[in-house]
mmCIF file of C-alpha atoms in Angstrom:
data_model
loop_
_atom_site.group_PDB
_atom_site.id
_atom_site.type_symbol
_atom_site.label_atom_id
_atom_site.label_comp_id
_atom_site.label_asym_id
_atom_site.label_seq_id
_atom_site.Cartn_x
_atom_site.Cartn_y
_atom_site.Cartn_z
ATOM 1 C CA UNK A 1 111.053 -110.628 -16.705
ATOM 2 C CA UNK A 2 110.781 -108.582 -19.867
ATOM 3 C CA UNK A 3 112.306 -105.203 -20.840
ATOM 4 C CA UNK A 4 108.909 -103.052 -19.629
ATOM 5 C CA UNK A 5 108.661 -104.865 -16.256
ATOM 6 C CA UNK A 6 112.111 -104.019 -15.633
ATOM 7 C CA UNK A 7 111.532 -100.026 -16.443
ATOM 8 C CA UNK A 8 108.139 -100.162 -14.447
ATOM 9 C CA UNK A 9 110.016 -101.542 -11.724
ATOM 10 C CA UNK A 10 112.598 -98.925 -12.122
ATOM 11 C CA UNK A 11 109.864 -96.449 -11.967
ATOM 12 C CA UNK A 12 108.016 -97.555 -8.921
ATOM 13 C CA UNK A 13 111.338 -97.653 -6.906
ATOM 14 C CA UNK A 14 112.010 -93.474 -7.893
ATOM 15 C CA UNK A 15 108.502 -93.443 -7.138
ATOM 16 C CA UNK A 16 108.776 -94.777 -3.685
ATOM 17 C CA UNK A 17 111.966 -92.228 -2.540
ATOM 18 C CA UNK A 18 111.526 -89.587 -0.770
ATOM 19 C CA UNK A 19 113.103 -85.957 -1.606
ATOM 20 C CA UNK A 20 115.729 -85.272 0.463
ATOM 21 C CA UNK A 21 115.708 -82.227 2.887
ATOM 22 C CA UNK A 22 117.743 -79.216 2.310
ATOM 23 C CA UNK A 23 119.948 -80.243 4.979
ATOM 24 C CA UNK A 24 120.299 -84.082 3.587
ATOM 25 C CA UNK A 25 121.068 -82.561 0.167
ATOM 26 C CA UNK A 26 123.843 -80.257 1.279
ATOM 27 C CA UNK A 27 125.581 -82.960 3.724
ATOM 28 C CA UNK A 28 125.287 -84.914 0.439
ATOM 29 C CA UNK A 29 127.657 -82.210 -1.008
ATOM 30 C CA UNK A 30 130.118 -81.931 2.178
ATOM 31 C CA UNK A 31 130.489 -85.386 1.979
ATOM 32 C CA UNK A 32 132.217 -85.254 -1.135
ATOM 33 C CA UNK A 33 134.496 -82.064 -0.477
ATOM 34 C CA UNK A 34 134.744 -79.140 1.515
ATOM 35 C CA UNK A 35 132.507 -76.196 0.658
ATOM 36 C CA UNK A 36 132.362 -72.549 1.701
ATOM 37 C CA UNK A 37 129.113 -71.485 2.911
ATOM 38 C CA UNK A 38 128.521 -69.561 -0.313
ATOM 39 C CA UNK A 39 129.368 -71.984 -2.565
ATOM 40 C CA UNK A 40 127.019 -74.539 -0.957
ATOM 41 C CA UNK A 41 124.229 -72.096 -0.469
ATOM 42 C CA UNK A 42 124.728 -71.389 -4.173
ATOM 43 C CA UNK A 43 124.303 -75.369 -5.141
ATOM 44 C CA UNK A 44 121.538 -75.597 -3.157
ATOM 45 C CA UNK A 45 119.571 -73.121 -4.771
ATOM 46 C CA UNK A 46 120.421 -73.997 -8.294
ATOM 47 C CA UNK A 47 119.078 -77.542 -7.764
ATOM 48 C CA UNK A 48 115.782 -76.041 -6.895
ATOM 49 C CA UNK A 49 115.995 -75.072 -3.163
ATOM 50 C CA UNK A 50 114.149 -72.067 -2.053
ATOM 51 C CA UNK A 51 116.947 -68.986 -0.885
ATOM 52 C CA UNK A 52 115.927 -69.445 3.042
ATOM 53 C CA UNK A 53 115.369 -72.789 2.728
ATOM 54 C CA UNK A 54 119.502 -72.927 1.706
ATOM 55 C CA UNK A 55 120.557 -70.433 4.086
ATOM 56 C CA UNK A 56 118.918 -72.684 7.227
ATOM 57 C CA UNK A 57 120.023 -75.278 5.770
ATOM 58 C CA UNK A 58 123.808 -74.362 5.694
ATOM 59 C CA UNK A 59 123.436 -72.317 9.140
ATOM 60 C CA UNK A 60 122.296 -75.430 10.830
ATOM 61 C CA UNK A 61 125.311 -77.149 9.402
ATOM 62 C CA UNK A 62 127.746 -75.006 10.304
ATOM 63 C CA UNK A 63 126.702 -75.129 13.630
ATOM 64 C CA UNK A 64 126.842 -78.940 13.709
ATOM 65 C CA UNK A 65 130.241 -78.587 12.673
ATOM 66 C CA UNK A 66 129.762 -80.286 9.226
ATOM 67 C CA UNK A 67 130.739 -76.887 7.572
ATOM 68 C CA UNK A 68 133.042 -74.729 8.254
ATOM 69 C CA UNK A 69 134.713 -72.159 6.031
ATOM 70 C CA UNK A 70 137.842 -71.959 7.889
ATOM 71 C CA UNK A 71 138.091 -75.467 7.424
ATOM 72 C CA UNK A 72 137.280 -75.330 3.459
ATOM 73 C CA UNK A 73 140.233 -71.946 3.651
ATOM 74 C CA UNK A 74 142.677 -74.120 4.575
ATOM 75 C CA UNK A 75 141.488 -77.032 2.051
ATOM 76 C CA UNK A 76 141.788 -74.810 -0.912
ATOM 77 C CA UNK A 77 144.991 -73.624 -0.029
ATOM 78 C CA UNK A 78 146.855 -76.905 0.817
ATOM 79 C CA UNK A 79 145.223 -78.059 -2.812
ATOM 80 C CA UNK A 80 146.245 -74.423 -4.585
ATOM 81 C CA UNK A 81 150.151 -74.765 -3.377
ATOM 82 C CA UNK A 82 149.975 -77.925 -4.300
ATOM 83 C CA UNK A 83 148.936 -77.948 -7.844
ATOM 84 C CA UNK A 84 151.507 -74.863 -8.522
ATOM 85 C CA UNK A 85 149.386 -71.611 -7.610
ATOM 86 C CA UNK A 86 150.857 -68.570 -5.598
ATOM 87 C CA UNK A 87 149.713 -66.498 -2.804
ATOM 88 C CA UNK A 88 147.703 -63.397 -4.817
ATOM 89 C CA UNK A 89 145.717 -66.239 -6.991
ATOM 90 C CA UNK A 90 144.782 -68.051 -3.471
ATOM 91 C CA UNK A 91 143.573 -64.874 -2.081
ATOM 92 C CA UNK A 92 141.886 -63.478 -4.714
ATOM 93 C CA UNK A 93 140.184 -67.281 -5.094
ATOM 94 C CA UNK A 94 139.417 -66.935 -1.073
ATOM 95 C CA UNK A 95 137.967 -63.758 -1.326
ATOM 96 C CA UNK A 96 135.467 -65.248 -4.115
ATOM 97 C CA UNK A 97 134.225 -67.648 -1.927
ATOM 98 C CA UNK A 98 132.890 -64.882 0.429
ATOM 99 C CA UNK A 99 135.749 -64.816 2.830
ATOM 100 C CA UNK A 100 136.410 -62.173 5.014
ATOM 101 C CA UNK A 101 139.963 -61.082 5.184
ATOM 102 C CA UNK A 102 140.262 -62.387 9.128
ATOM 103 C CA UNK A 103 139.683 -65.880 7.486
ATOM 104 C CA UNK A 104 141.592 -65.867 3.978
ATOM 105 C CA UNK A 105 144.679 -64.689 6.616
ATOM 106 C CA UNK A 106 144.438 -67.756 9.051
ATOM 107 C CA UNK A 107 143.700 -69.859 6.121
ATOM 108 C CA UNK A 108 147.111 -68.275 4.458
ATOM 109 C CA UNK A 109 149.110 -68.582 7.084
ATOM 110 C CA UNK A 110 148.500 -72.313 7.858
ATOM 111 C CA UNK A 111 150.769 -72.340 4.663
ATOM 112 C CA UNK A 112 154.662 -73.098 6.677
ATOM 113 C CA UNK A 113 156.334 -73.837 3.385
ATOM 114 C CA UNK A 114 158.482 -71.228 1.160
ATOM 115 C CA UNK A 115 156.668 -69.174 -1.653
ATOM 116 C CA UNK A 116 159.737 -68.924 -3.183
ATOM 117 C CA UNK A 117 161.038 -72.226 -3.076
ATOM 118 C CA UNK A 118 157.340 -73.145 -4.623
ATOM 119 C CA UNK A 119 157.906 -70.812 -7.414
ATOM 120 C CA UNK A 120 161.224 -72.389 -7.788
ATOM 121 C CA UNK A 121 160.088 -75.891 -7.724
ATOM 122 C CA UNK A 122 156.908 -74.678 -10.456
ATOM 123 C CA UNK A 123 159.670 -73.894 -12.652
ATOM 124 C CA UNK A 124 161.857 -76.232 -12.266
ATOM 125 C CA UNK A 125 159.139 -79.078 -13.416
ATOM 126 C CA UNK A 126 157.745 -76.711 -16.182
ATOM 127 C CA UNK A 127 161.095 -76.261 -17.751
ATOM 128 C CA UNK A 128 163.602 -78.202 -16.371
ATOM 129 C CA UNK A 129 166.872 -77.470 -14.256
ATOM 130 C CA UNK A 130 169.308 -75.209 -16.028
ATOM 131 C CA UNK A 131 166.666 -74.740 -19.136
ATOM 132 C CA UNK A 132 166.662 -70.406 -17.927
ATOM 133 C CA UNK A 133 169.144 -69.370 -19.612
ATOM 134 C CA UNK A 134 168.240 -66.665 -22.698
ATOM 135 C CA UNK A 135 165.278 -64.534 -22.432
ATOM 136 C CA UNK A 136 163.018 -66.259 -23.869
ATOM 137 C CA UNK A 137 162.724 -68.543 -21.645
ATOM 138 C CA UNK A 138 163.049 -66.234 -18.326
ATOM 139 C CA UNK A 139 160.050 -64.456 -19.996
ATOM 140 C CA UNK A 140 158.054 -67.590 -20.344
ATOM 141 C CA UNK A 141 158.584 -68.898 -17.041
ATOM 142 C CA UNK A 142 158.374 -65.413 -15.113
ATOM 143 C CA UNK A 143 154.646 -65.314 -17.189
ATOM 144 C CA UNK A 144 153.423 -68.126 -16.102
ATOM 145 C CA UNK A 145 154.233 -67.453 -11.982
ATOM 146 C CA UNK A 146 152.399 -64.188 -12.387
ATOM 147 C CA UNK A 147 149.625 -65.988 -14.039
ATOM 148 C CA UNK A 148 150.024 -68.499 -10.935
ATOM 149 C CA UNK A 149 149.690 -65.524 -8.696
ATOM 150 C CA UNK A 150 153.088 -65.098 -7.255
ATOM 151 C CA UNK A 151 154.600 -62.267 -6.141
ATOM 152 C CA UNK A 152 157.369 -60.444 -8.075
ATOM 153 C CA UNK A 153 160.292 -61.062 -5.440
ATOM 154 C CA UNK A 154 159.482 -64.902 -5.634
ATOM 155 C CA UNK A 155 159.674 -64.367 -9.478
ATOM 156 C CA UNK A 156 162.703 -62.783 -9.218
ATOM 157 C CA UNK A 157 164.031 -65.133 -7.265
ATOM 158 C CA UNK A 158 162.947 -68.230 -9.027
ATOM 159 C CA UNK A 159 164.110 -66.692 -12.676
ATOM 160 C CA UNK A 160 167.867 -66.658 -10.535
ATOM 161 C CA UNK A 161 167.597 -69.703 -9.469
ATOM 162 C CA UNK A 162 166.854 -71.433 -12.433
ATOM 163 C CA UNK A 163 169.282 -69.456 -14.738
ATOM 164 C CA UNK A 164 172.472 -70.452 -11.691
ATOM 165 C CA UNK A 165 171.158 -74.764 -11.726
#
């Protein structure tokens, strides 16, 4: 077969699917991750589904149980603690997803671990046991937990910490 039979057969197979529904598009998103209802209402539009068309769309999923922000809350936080970030940077990331403050509160406290002992352990890899010990390097490593969005005790306490290993 030669090199144009091959694109017109290419053609005639794009030709011959059908566009998917709002609904099949967004499952088509779920499947890959978790998404808030926002977030997916806000895909949905930008790849040319019409506002109500989105918002039925993600309704009717939500009541099927493939969507459910509580279930996305609690995603983004175990993947937040676990790639470093503190409590106020989770929250304020929560709240941009359209989360009430009922929700980003469940979804927080499904967190059991320590924030301190995760502002410890941030450290700790960053810079390396025992590295805290002029100011230069407290400074360095207290920026970068409140850039990570923890709180000032937990700084405190990390900056101890890893100034006494």
């Amino acid at each position: 077969m030669n090199r144009s039979g091959q694109e017109d057969g290419r053609k005639a197979r794009r030709r011959g699917q059908q566009e998917q529904t709002p609904v099949q598009r967004a499952l088509g998103l779920l499947t890959r991750r978790e998404h808030s209802r926002k977030e997916l209402t806000r895909k949905l539009t930008a790849r040319g589904v019409m506002q109500e068309d989105a918002d039925a769309a993600v309704q009717q999923l939500a009541g099927d149980g493939w969507q459910s922000d509580l279930r996305f809350a609690e995603f983004l936080v175990r993947s937040r603690v676990g790639s470093g970030y503190g409590p106020l940077r989770i929250r304020a990331e929560l709240a941009t997803h359209g989360l009430d403050r009922d929700a980003i509160a469940a979804a927080m406290d499904t967190f059991d671990g320590d924030w301190t002992e995760t502002a410890c352990d941030l450290v700790r890899r960053r810079f390396g046991p025992g590295s805290l010990v002029d100011a230069g390097q407290r400074r360095k490593a207290a920026d970068l937990l409140a850039r990570r969005g923890f709180e000032g005790d937990s700084i405190r306490a990390a900056l101890r910490g890893g100034a006494q290993d």
